[in-house]
Amino acid sequence: MTLRLVYSWLIRCAVPAALVVLLWRGLADRSYWRGLAQRLGFGTSLRTPCLWLHAVSLGEMSAAAPLLRALRGRYPHLPLVVTTATPAGRARAEALLPKGADIRFLPYDTPGSVRRFLARTQPRVALIMETELWPNLLRECERRGVPVLLASARLSSKSVSRYQRFGALFRGVFTPNLVVAAQTDGDAERFRAIGAAAGQVHVTGNVKFDLELAAGVIQAGHELRAEFGADRPVWIAGSTHAGEEEQVLDAHALLQAAAPDALLILVPRHKDRFAAVADLLTRRGVEFARRSQMPGRADTAPVLLADTIGELALLYACADVAFVGGSLVPTGGHNLLEPAALGVPVLTGPSYRNSEEIAQLLLARGAALQVNSAADLAAALRRLVADPVECRRIGRIGQEIVAANRGSVERLMILIEPWLPAAHPSPAVGQAHRSAGH
């Protein structure tokens, strides 16, 4: 019995348990009950072959925003199907796309579910954000002749070891129909180490640098800041995790010794943790306001709990300093570029493996500072909120770095174009194609 066959049977056995988990979580959050049939490959059958983009969760979907805009603008005649694996990813896709867009959950990687999904959607091209190497899905794409692009692909050294341990299972993943568009030279080398041929791997940069800020978000941030009190120091802890909020609150208490009126905007990463973080604040005796209930006490409370979805950029824009979460706990960190693009100084903990190249670039250029504890975080905050000129200087460096590294989306479109010969590329793509030597 081959390893792939064993894998397929294990996935089949795991599906009932996964569905039970979704049903259980749905008791508290009904969004988990949406699209259960889609996870088994069922759903509307399309009459016309589509473009298909997959982004596993909220972070990947947010990163995919500029690529989604480019696809819709360049190929408006092709239906677009977007898949994700989480309710938060689906909610983000619904915010990015027009009402009624075809947004589905990715099916579990059983042979039957994958076949049903591909038969119903008929993708002409599959674009998979970052790294989702599902053996049965990729094998079925090869069988159907569907080109697959791993867009803005990244692979950690730890992941290389894991893939190499299961080499027989992943050996057939890098078929001729698959192209890897790696974020960095290091990522490209790691994909080659697990079986990708040299000609399959291109370095196109990180699509996150191509983020587009919503029109007027900086002005809206300034207006929101006025509601908090224009003279108050304001800092934000974005995308925080369990075990990290405690450190953030400790740092805020230390900051208040120097700046008693300082405001912390606390933004948990996952919406299903809003209640738990509110309980934490209550247990610690911290007065707080809720973003969902503003104005409320937002102008006097020392902490604002951001219990809303899709407002992170706005909240970053109203802050003097931004700490990006997932980095004081071993989660790997989240998107440092969003506050940097807004001209806000960035603080990160030591755990930033999810975007290591970006973090190292920002740290080396002085657009970000690393903090290793609540005491470090408080010290950095005290220094920065006391020096608005330094904050603006650091913020400008971040904006310059983001501007200088744009262009990944255009390079991805160049790779996609040969797979869609019936489409008519824009002059910009044609020029980029000639510049690339194609």
Coordinates of C-alpha atoms in Angstrom, one line a residue:
M1 CA 0.0 0.0 0.0
T2 CA 1.5 3.3 -1.1
L3 CA 2.0 6.2 1.3
R4 CA -0.4 8.3 -0.8
L5 CA -3.1 5.7 -0.4
V6 CA -2.5 5.5 3.4
Y7 CA -2.7 9.3 3.5
S8 CA -6.0 9.4 1.6
W9 CA -7.6 6.8 4.0
L10 CA -6.3 8.8 7.0
I11 CA -7.9 12.0 5.6
R12 CA -11.2 10.2 5.0
C13 CA -11.1 9.0 8.6
A14 CA -10.4 12.5 9.9
V15 CA -13.2 14.2 8.0
P16 CA -16.1 13.1 10.3
A17 CA -14.1 14.3 13.3
A18 CA -13.4 17.6 11.6
L19 CA -17.1 18.1 10.8
V20 CA -18.0 17.4 14.4
V21 CA -15.6 20.1 15.5
L22 CA -17.2 22.6 13.1
L23 CA -20.6 21.7 14.4
W24 CA -19.5 22.1 18.0
R25 CA -17.8 25.5 17.3
G26 CA -20.9 26.5 15.5
L27 CA -22.9 26.4 18.7
A28 CA -21.0 29.6 19.7
D29 CA -20.4 31.0 16.3
R30 CA -22.9 30.1 13.5
S31 CA -20.4 31.1 10.8
Y32 CA -18.8 27.6 11.3
W33 CA -22.1 26.1 10.0
R34 CA -21.9 27.9 6.7
G35 CA -20.9 25.9 3.7
L36 CA -20.4 22.5 5.3
A37 CA -21.3 20.8 2.1
Q38 CA -18.6 22.8 0.3
R39 CA -16.0 21.2 2.6
L40 CA -16.9 17.9 0.9
G41 CA -16.6 19.4 -2.6
F42 CA -20.3 20.1 -3.2
G43 CA -21.5 23.5 -4.4
T44 CA -22.9 25.3 -7.5
S45 CA -21.6 24.1 -10.8
L46 CA -20.3 26.8 -13.1
R47 CA -21.1 26.9 -16.8
T48 CA -17.9 28.7 -17.7
P49 CA -14.3 27.7 -16.6
C50 CA -13.1 30.0 -13.9
L51 CA -10.0 31.6 -12.3
W52 CA -9.6 30.0 -8.8
L53 CA -7.7 31.6 -6.0
H54 CA -7.2 30.0 -2.6
A55 CA -6.1 31.8 0.6
V56 CA -6.3 29.6 3.7
S57 CA -7.2 32.2 6.3
L58 CA -7.6 35.8 7.3
G59 CA -4.0 36.8 6.9
E60 CA -3.5 35.1 3.5
M61 CA -6.8 36.5 2.2
S62 CA -5.8 40.0 3.3
A63 CA -2.4 39.6 1.6
A64 CA -4.2 38.4 -1.6
A65 CA -6.2 41.6 -1.9
P66 CA -4.0 43.3 -4.5
L67 CA -3.8 40.1 -6.5
L68 CA -7.6 39.7 -6.5
R69 CA -7.9 43.3 -7.7
A70 CA -5.4 42.6 -10.5
L71 CA -7.2 39.4 -11.6
R72 CA -10.6 41.1 -11.7
G73 CA -9.3 44.0 -13.6
R74 CA -7.2 42.0 -16.1
Y75 CA -9.6 39.1 -16.8
P76 CA -13.1 40.5 -16.2
H77 CA -14.6 38.0 -18.6
L78 CA -13.6 35.0 -16.5
P79 CA -15.6 34.0 -13.4
L80 CA -13.5 34.2 -10.2
V81 CA -13.9 31.6 -7.5
V82 CA -12.2 32.3 -4.1
T83 CA -11.8 29.6 -1.5
T84 CA -10.6 29.7 2.1
A85 CA -10.5 27.3 5.1
T86 CA -11.8 29.5 7.9
P87 CA -14.9 31.7 8.6
A88 CA -12.5 34.7 9.2
G89 CA -11.0 34.1 5.8
R90 CA -14.4 34.0 4.2
A91 CA -15.5 37.2 6.0
R92 CA -12.4 38.9 4.7
A93 CA -13.1 37.7 1.1
E94 CA -16.7 39.0 1.4
A95 CA -15.3 42.4 2.4
L96 CA -12.8 42.4 -0.5
L97 CA -15.2 41.2 -3.3
P98 CA -18.5 42.5 -4.7
K99 CA -21.7 41.2 -3.1
G100 CA -22.6 37.8 -4.6
A101 CA -19.0 36.8 -5.4
D102 CA -18.4 33.1 -5.6
I103 CA -16.7 32.4 -2.2
R104 CA -16.4 28.9 -1.0
F105 CA -14.6 26.7 1.6
L106 CA -11.8 24.6 0.2
P107 CA -12.8 20.9 0.3
Y108 CA -11.0 18.5 2.5
D109 CA -8.2 16.7 0.7
T110 CA -10.0 13.4 0.0
P111 CA -10.0 12.2 -3.6
G112 CA -13.8 12.4 -3.9
S113 CA -14.1 15.9 -2.4
V114 CA -11.4 17.2 -4.6
R115 CA -12.9 15.7 -7.7
R116 CA -16.3 17.1 -7.0
F117 CA -14.9 20.6 -6.3
L118 CA -12.8 20.7 -9.5
A119 CA -15.7 19.3 -11.6
R120 CA -18.0 22.0 -10.4
T121 CA -15.6 24.9 -10.7
Q122 CA -13.6 23.9 -13.8
P123 CA -10.6 26.2 -13.0
R124 CA -8.5 27.3 -15.9
V125 CA -5.8 28.4 -13.5
A126 CA -5.4 27.7 -9.8
L127 CA -3.6 30.3 -7.7
I128 CA -2.7 29.1 -4.2
M129 CA -1.4 31.7 -1.7
E130 CA 1.8 31.1 0.2
T131 CA 2.1 27.3 0.9
E132 CA -0.8 24.8 0.7
L133 CA 0.6 21.5 -0.6
W134 CA -2.4 19.2 -0.6
P135 CA -1.3 16.0 -2.4
N136 CA -4.7 14.8 -3.6
L137 CA -5.7 18.3 -4.8
L138 CA -2.5 18.9 -6.7
R139 CA -2.6 15.5 -8.2
E140 CA -6.1 16.0 -9.4
C141 CA -5.2 19.4 -10.9
E142 CA -2.4 17.6 -12.8
R143 CA -4.7 15.0 -14.1
R144 CA -7.2 17.6 -15.3
G145 CA -4.4 19.8 -16.9
V146 CA -5.0 22.7 -14.5
P147 CA -2.0 25.0 -14.1
V148 CA -1.2 25.7 -10.5
L149 CA 0.7 28.7 -9.2
L150 CA 1.9 28.9 -5.6
A151 CA 1.8 32.7 -5.3
S152 CA 4.0 34.6 -2.8
A153 CA 5.1 31.1 -1.7
R154 CA 7.2 30.7 1.5
L155 CA 8.7 27.7 3.2
S156 CA 10.4 27.7 6.6
S157 CA 13.4 25.5 7.4
K158 CA 11.3 23.6 9.9
S159 CA 8.8 22.9 7.2
V160 CA 11.5 21.6 4.9
S161 CA 12.4 18.9 7.5
R162 CA 8.8 17.9 7.8
Y163 CA 8.2 17.6 4.1
Q164 CA 11.5 15.6 3.7
R165 CA 10.3 13.1 6.3
F166 CA 7.3 12.4 4.2
G167 CA 9.2 12.5 0.9
A168 CA 7.4 9.6 -0.7
L169 CA 4.0 11.4 -0.2
F170 CA 5.2 14.8 -1.6
R171 CA 7.5 13.5 -4.3
G172 CA 4.9 13.8 -7.0
V173 CA 3.6 17.2 -5.9
F174 CA 5.9 19.3 -8.1
T175 CA 4.5 18.2 -11.4
P176 CA 5.1 20.1 -14.7
N177 CA 1.8 22.0 -14.3
L178 CA 2.9 23.6 -11.0
V179 CA 5.0 26.8 -10.7
V180 CA 6.4 28.2 -7.5
A181 CA 6.5 32.0 -7.2
A182 CA 8.7 32.3 -4.1
Q183 CA 8.9 35.3 -1.9
T184 CA 12.7 35.2 -1.5
D185 CA 15.8 33.5 -2.8
G186 CA 15.8 31.5 0.5
D187 CA 12.3 30.3 0.0
A188 CA 13.1 29.3 -3.6
E189 CA 16.1 27.2 -2.4
R190 CA 13.9 25.5 0.2
F191 CA 11.3 24.6 -2.4
R192 CA 14.0 23.1 -4.5
A193 CA 15.2 21.1 -1.5
I194 CA 11.8 19.3 -1.2
G195 CA 11.6 18.4 -4.9
A196 CA 10.8 21.4 -7.1
A197 CA 12.8 21.6 -10.3
A198 CA 15.0 24.6 -10.8
G199 CA 12.8 25.7 -13.8
Q200 CA 9.6 25.6 -11.8
V201 CA 10.8 28.1 -9.2
H202 CA 10.8 31.9 -9.7
V203 CA 11.5 34.6 -7.2
T204 CA 8.7 37.2 -7.5
G205 CA 8.8 39.0 -4.1
N206 CA 6.2 39.2 -1.4
V207 CA 2.7 40.3 -2.6
K208 CA 2.2 41.9 0.8
F209 CA 4.3 44.8 -0.3
D210 CA 1.7 45.6 -2.9
L211 CA -1.0 46.3 -0.3
E212 CA -3.3 49.1 -1.2
L213 CA -4.6 51.3 1.6
A214 CA -8.3 52.1 1.5
A215 CA -8.9 55.6 0.2
G216 CA -9.0 58.1 3.1
V217 CA -7.9 55.6 5.7
I218 CA -5.2 57.9 7.1
Q219 CA -7.7 60.8 7.4
A220 CA -10.3 58.5 8.9
G221 CA -7.7 57.4 11.4
H222 CA -7.0 61.0 12.4
E223 CA -10.7 61.7 12.8
L224 CA -11.0 58.5 15.0
R225 CA -8.0 59.7 17.0
A226 CA -9.8 62.9 17.8
E227 CA -12.6 60.9 19.4
F228 CA -10.1 59.4 21.9
G229 CA -8.7 62.8 22.8
A230 CA -6.2 64.4 20.5
D231 CA -3.5 64.9 23.2
R232 CA -3.5 61.4 24.5
P233 CA -0.7 59.0 23.6
V234 CA -2.3 56.1 21.7
W235 CA -0.7 52.8 20.8
I236 CA -2.1 49.7 19.4
A237 CA -1.4 46.0 19.9
G238 CA -2.7 44.3 16.7
S239 CA -3.5 40.6 16.1
T240 CA -2.7 39.5 19.6
H241 CA -2.9 35.9 20.9
A242 CA -3.6 34.1 24.2
G243 CA -0.6 34.6 26.5
E244 CA 0.3 37.8 24.7
E245 CA -2.5 40.0 25.9
E246 CA -1.2 39.6 29.5
Q247 CA 2.2 40.9 28.4
V248 CA 0.6 43.8 26.5
L249 CA -1.4 44.8 29.5
D250 CA 1.6 44.6 31.8
A251 CA 3.5 46.9 29.3
H252 CA 0.6 49.3 29.3
A253 CA 0.5 49.5 33.1
L254 CA 4.2 50.4 33.0
L255 CA 3.6 53.0 30.3
Q256 CA 0.9 54.6 32.4
A257 CA 3.4 55.3 35.1
A258 CA 5.0 57.9 32.7
A259 CA 1.9 58.7 30.7
P260 CA -1.3 58.2 32.8
D261 CA -3.7 59.1 30.1
A262 CA -2.2 56.7 27.5
L263 CA -4.7 54.6 25.5
L264 CA -4.1 51.0 24.4
I265 CA -6.1 49.7 21.5
L266 CA -6.2 46.0 22.0
V267 CA -7.0 43.9 18.9
P268 CA -7.3 40.1 19.3
R269 CA -6.4 38.2 16.2
H270 CA -9.5 36.0 16.2
K271 CA -13.0 37.2 16.8
D272 CA -13.9 34.1 18.8
R273 CA -11.5 35.4 21.5
F274 CA -13.2 38.8 22.0
A275 CA -15.1 37.5 25.0
A276 CA -12.1 35.8 26.5
V277 CA -10.1 39.0 26.3
A278 CA -13.0 41.0 27.8
D279 CA -13.0 38.5 30.7
L280 CA -9.2 39.0 31.1
L281 CA -9.6 42.8 31.3
T282 CA -12.4 42.4 33.8
R283 CA -10.4 40.0 36.0
R284 CA -7.5 42.3 36.0
G285 CA -9.7 45.2 37.0
V286 CA -8.9 47.2 33.9
E287 CA -11.4 49.7 32.8
F288 CA -12.1 49.3 29.1
A289 CA -14.4 50.5 26.3
R290 CA -15.6 48.4 23.3
R291 CA -15.1 49.5 19.8
S292 CA -18.5 48.1 18.9
Q293 CA -20.1 50.4 21.5
M294 CA -18.3 53.6 20.7
P295 CA -18.4 56.4 21.6
G296 CA -19.1 55.0 25.0
R297 CA -16.1 55.7 27.3
A298 CA -13.5 55.7 24.6
D299 CA -12.3 59.1 25.5
T300 CA -11.6 58.2 29.1
A301 CA -11.0 54.4 29.3
P302 CA -7.3 53.4 29.3
V303 CA -8.0 50.4 27.0
L304 CA -10.2 50.1 23.9
L305 CA -11.1 46.5 23.0
A306 CA -11.4 46.3 19.3
D307 CA -14.2 43.7 19.0
T308 CA -15.0 44.4 15.4
I309 CA -13.8 42.9 12.1
G310 CA -12.0 44.5 9.2
E311 CA -10.9 47.7 10.9
L312 CA -7.3 46.9 11.7
A313 CA -5.9 49.4 9.1
L314 CA -8.1 52.2 10.4
L315 CA -7.0 51.5 14.0
Y316 CA -3.3 51.4 13.0
A317 CA -3.8 54.7 11.3
C318 CA -5.0 56.4 14.5
A319 CA -2.1 55.2 16.7
D320 CA 1.3 56.7 17.5
V321 CA 3.0 53.3 17.7
A322 CA 2.0 49.8 16.6
F323 CA 2.9 46.5 18.2
V324 CA 2.2 43.6 15.9
G325 CA 1.1 40.5 17.7
G326 CA 1.8 36.8 17.5
S327 CA 5.4 37.8 18.2
L328 CA 5.7 37.7 22.0
V329 CA 4.4 34.2 21.9
P330 CA 5.7 31.5 19.6
T331 CA 3.1 32.0 16.8
G332 CA 5.5 33.5 14.2
G333 CA 4.1 37.0 14.0
H334 CA 1.7 38.8 11.7
N335 CA 1.8 41.5 9.0
L336 CA 4.3 44.2 9.9
L337 CA 3.8 46.0 6.6
E338 CA 0.3 47.4 7.2
P339 CA 1.4 49.8 10.0
A340 CA 4.6 50.5 8.2
A341 CA 2.7 51.5 5.0
L342 CA 0.6 53.9 7.2
G343 CA 3.8 55.6 8.5
V344 CA 3.4 54.2 12.0
P345 CA 6.5 52.9 13.9
V346 CA 6.4 49.2 14.3
L347 CA 7.3 47.1 17.4
T348 CA 7.6 43.3 17.1
G349 CA 8.6 40.5 19.5
P350 CA 11.3 37.9 18.7
S351 CA 8.9 35.5 17.0
Y352 CA 8.5 36.6 13.4
R353 CA 9.2 33.5 11.4
N354 CA 6.1 33.9 9.3
S355 CA 7.5 37.0 7.6
E356 CA 11.2 36.7 8.6
E357 CA 12.6 38.5 5.6
I358 CA 10.2 41.4 6.0
A359 CA 10.9 41.7 9.7
Q360 CA 14.7 41.6 9.2
L361 CA 14.4 44.3 6.5
L362 CA 12.3 46.6 8.7
L363 CA 14.6 46.0 11.7
A364 CA 17.8 46.6 9.8
R365 CA 16.5 49.8 8.3
G366 CA 15.2 51.2 11.5
A367 CA 11.5 51.1 10.6
A368 CA 10.8 48.5 13.3
L369 CA 12.2 47.8 16.8
Q370 CA 12.3 44.3 18.5
V371 CA 11.1 43.9 22.0
N372 CA 11.5 40.7 24.0
S373 CA 9.3 41.2 27.0
A374 CA 6.6 43.4 28.6
A375 CA 9.4 45.6 30.1
D376 CA 11.1 46.0 26.7
L377 CA 7.8 46.9 25.1
A378 CA 7.0 49.5 27.8
A379 CA 10.5 51.0 27.5
A380 CA 10.1 51.4 23.7
L381 CA 6.7 52.9 24.1
R382 CA 7.8 55.4 26.7
R383 CA 10.6 56.5 24.4
L384 CA 8.5 56.8 21.3
V385 CA 5.4 58.5 22.6
A386 CA 7.6 61.1 24.2
D387 CA 9.3 61.9 20.9
P388 CA 6.7 62.6 18.1
V389 CA 9.5 63.8 15.7
E390 CA 11.3 60.4 16.1
C391 CA 8.0 58.6 15.5
R392 CA 7.5 60.5 12.2
R393 CA 11.0 59.7 11.1
I394 CA 10.7 56.0 11.8
G395 CA 7.3 56.0 10.1
R396 CA 8.7 57.6 6.9
I397 CA 11.3 54.9 6.7
G398 CA 8.6 52.2 6.8
Q399 CA 6.7 53.9 4.0
E400 CA 9.8 54.2 1.9
I401 CA 10.6 50.4 2.3
V402 CA 7.0 49.4 1.3
A403 CA 7.2 51.7 -1.8
A404 CA 10.6 50.4 -2.9
N405 CA 9.5 46.7 -2.7
R406 CA 6.3 46.9 -4.7
G407 CA 5.8 45.0 -7.9
S408 CA 5.2 41.4 -6.9
V409 CA 1.6 41.3 -8.3
E410 CA 2.8 42.4 -11.7
R411 CA 5.5 39.7 -11.7
L412 CA 2.8 37.1 -10.8
M413 CA 0.6 38.3 -13.6
I414 CA 3.4 37.8 -16.1
L415 CA 3.6 34.1 -14.9
I416 CA -0.2 33.7 -15.2
E417 CA -0.6 35.3 -18.7
P418 CA 0.7 32.3 -20.8
W419 CA -2.0 30.1 -19.2
L420 CA -4.7 32.4 -20.4
P421 CA -4.0 32.9 -24.1
A422 CA -7.6 34.0 -24.9
A423 CA -7.3 37.0 -22.6
H424 CA -6.0 40.3 -23.8
P425 CA -3.3 41.6 -21.4
S426 CA -3.1 45.3 -20.6
P427 CA -0.2 47.4 -22.1
A428 CA 1.4 47.4 -18.6
V429 CA 1.6 43.6 -18.6
G430 CA 2.9 43.5 -22.2
Q431 CA 5.6 46.0 -21.3
A432 CA 6.5 44.1 -18.2
H433 CA 6.7 40.9 -20.2
R434 CA 9.1 42.4 -22.7
S435 CA 11.2 43.9 -19.8
A436 CA 11.4 40.4 -18.3
G437 CA 12.9 39.1 -21.5
H438 CA 9.9 36.8 -22.4

